Amino acid sequence: MSVLRILLALGALVGAPQAGLAQETRDLGLPPAQTPNLPPAQNPNLPPPTGQRYLPGASGPFADPDRPVSLRSSRPNAGADGYRGDVFASRSGVRVDRIDDLAQIAPFLRGCWSPPAGFRQRSRIDMTVRFSLTRNGDFVGAPRLVYANARASKAQRRALLDSVNAAVRACAPLPLSNSFGAAIAGRPLSIRFVVDGGR
């Protein structure tokens, strides 16, 4: 009986390290999943989380090392949502025979716009409208109001929007050049109309 106990004790001592290793393996579980290496079409670079402008292909493992990287836009008023321009009541408009550049659109619209009367001399009321043009310069539908500042009353907003719609009808079609019309067709344009109290 004592020999049997000795053999069992020796067996337990020899088997103890193996049981411990097996237990540790079970506690660790499976190794973490590894991210597979995918081609660029299936694994694009994601935009940075800081809100900086995302330039596809400007950096990362698939970037072109010879391509110059510039974080500044070629047009300060051009953004992801289209061109932005300002039309001030205190400035005169510019009539041209042919529009070849985005910067010429706002001054051209000012030449057609008659700001509404009845605003206080020191008030600054502005509204932003968004629209698109066809390649021959016609407006796609009516301009859509996207912003009006809080100082404008409901009647002032209505009067300002009516004057903007009248300017659009008076200006249409815009005299776009063939190449510029083809490039701008369907692109959203945001124009801010400002009644700045004569300043």
PDB file of N, CA and C in Angstrom, residues 94-99 108:
ATOM      1  N   VAL A  94     -19.633  94.488 -60.732  1.00  0.00           N
ATOM      2  CA  VAL A  94     -18.780  94.511 -61.920  1.00  0.00           C
ATOM      3  C   VAL A  94     -19.465  93.691 -62.997  1.00  0.00           C
ATOM      4  N   ARG A  95     -19.780  94.326 -64.102  1.00  0.00           N
ATOM      5  CA  ARG A  95     -20.384  93.610 -65.229  1.00  0.00           C
ATOM      6  C   ARG A  95     -19.286  93.259 -66.221  1.00  0.00           C
ATOM      7  N   VAL A  96     -19.203  92.011 -66.570  1.00  0.00           N
ATOM      8  CA  VAL A  96     -18.206  91.546 -67.541  1.00  0.00           C
ATOM      9  C   VAL A  96     -18.927  90.823 -68.664  1.00  0.00           C
ATOM     10  N   ASP A  97     -18.249  90.744 -69.811  1.00  0.00           N
ATOM     11  CA  ASP A  97     -18.832  90.045 -70.958  1.00  0.00           C
ATOM     12  C   ASP A  97     -18.714  88.531 -70.819  1.00  0.00           C
ATOM     13  N   ARG A  98     -17.676  88.076 -70.112  1.00  0.00           N
ATOM     14  CA  ARG A  98     -17.440  86.641 -69.992  1.00  0.00           C
ATOM     15  C   ARG A  98     -16.878  86.343 -68.612  1.00  0.00           C
ATOM     16  N   ILE A  99     -17.439  85.342 -67.926  1.00  0.00           N
ATOM     17  CA  ILE A  99     -16.947  84.919 -66.607  1.00  0.00           C
ATOM     18  C   ILE A  99     -16.070  83.693 -66.800  1.00  0.00           C
ATOM     19  N   PHE A 108     -20.344  89.923 -60.163  1.00  0.00           N
ATOM     20  CA  PHE A 108     -21.321  89.970 -61.245  1.00  0.00           C
ATOM     21  C   PHE A 108     -22.741  89.973 -60.678  1.00  0.00           C
TER      22      PHE A 108
END
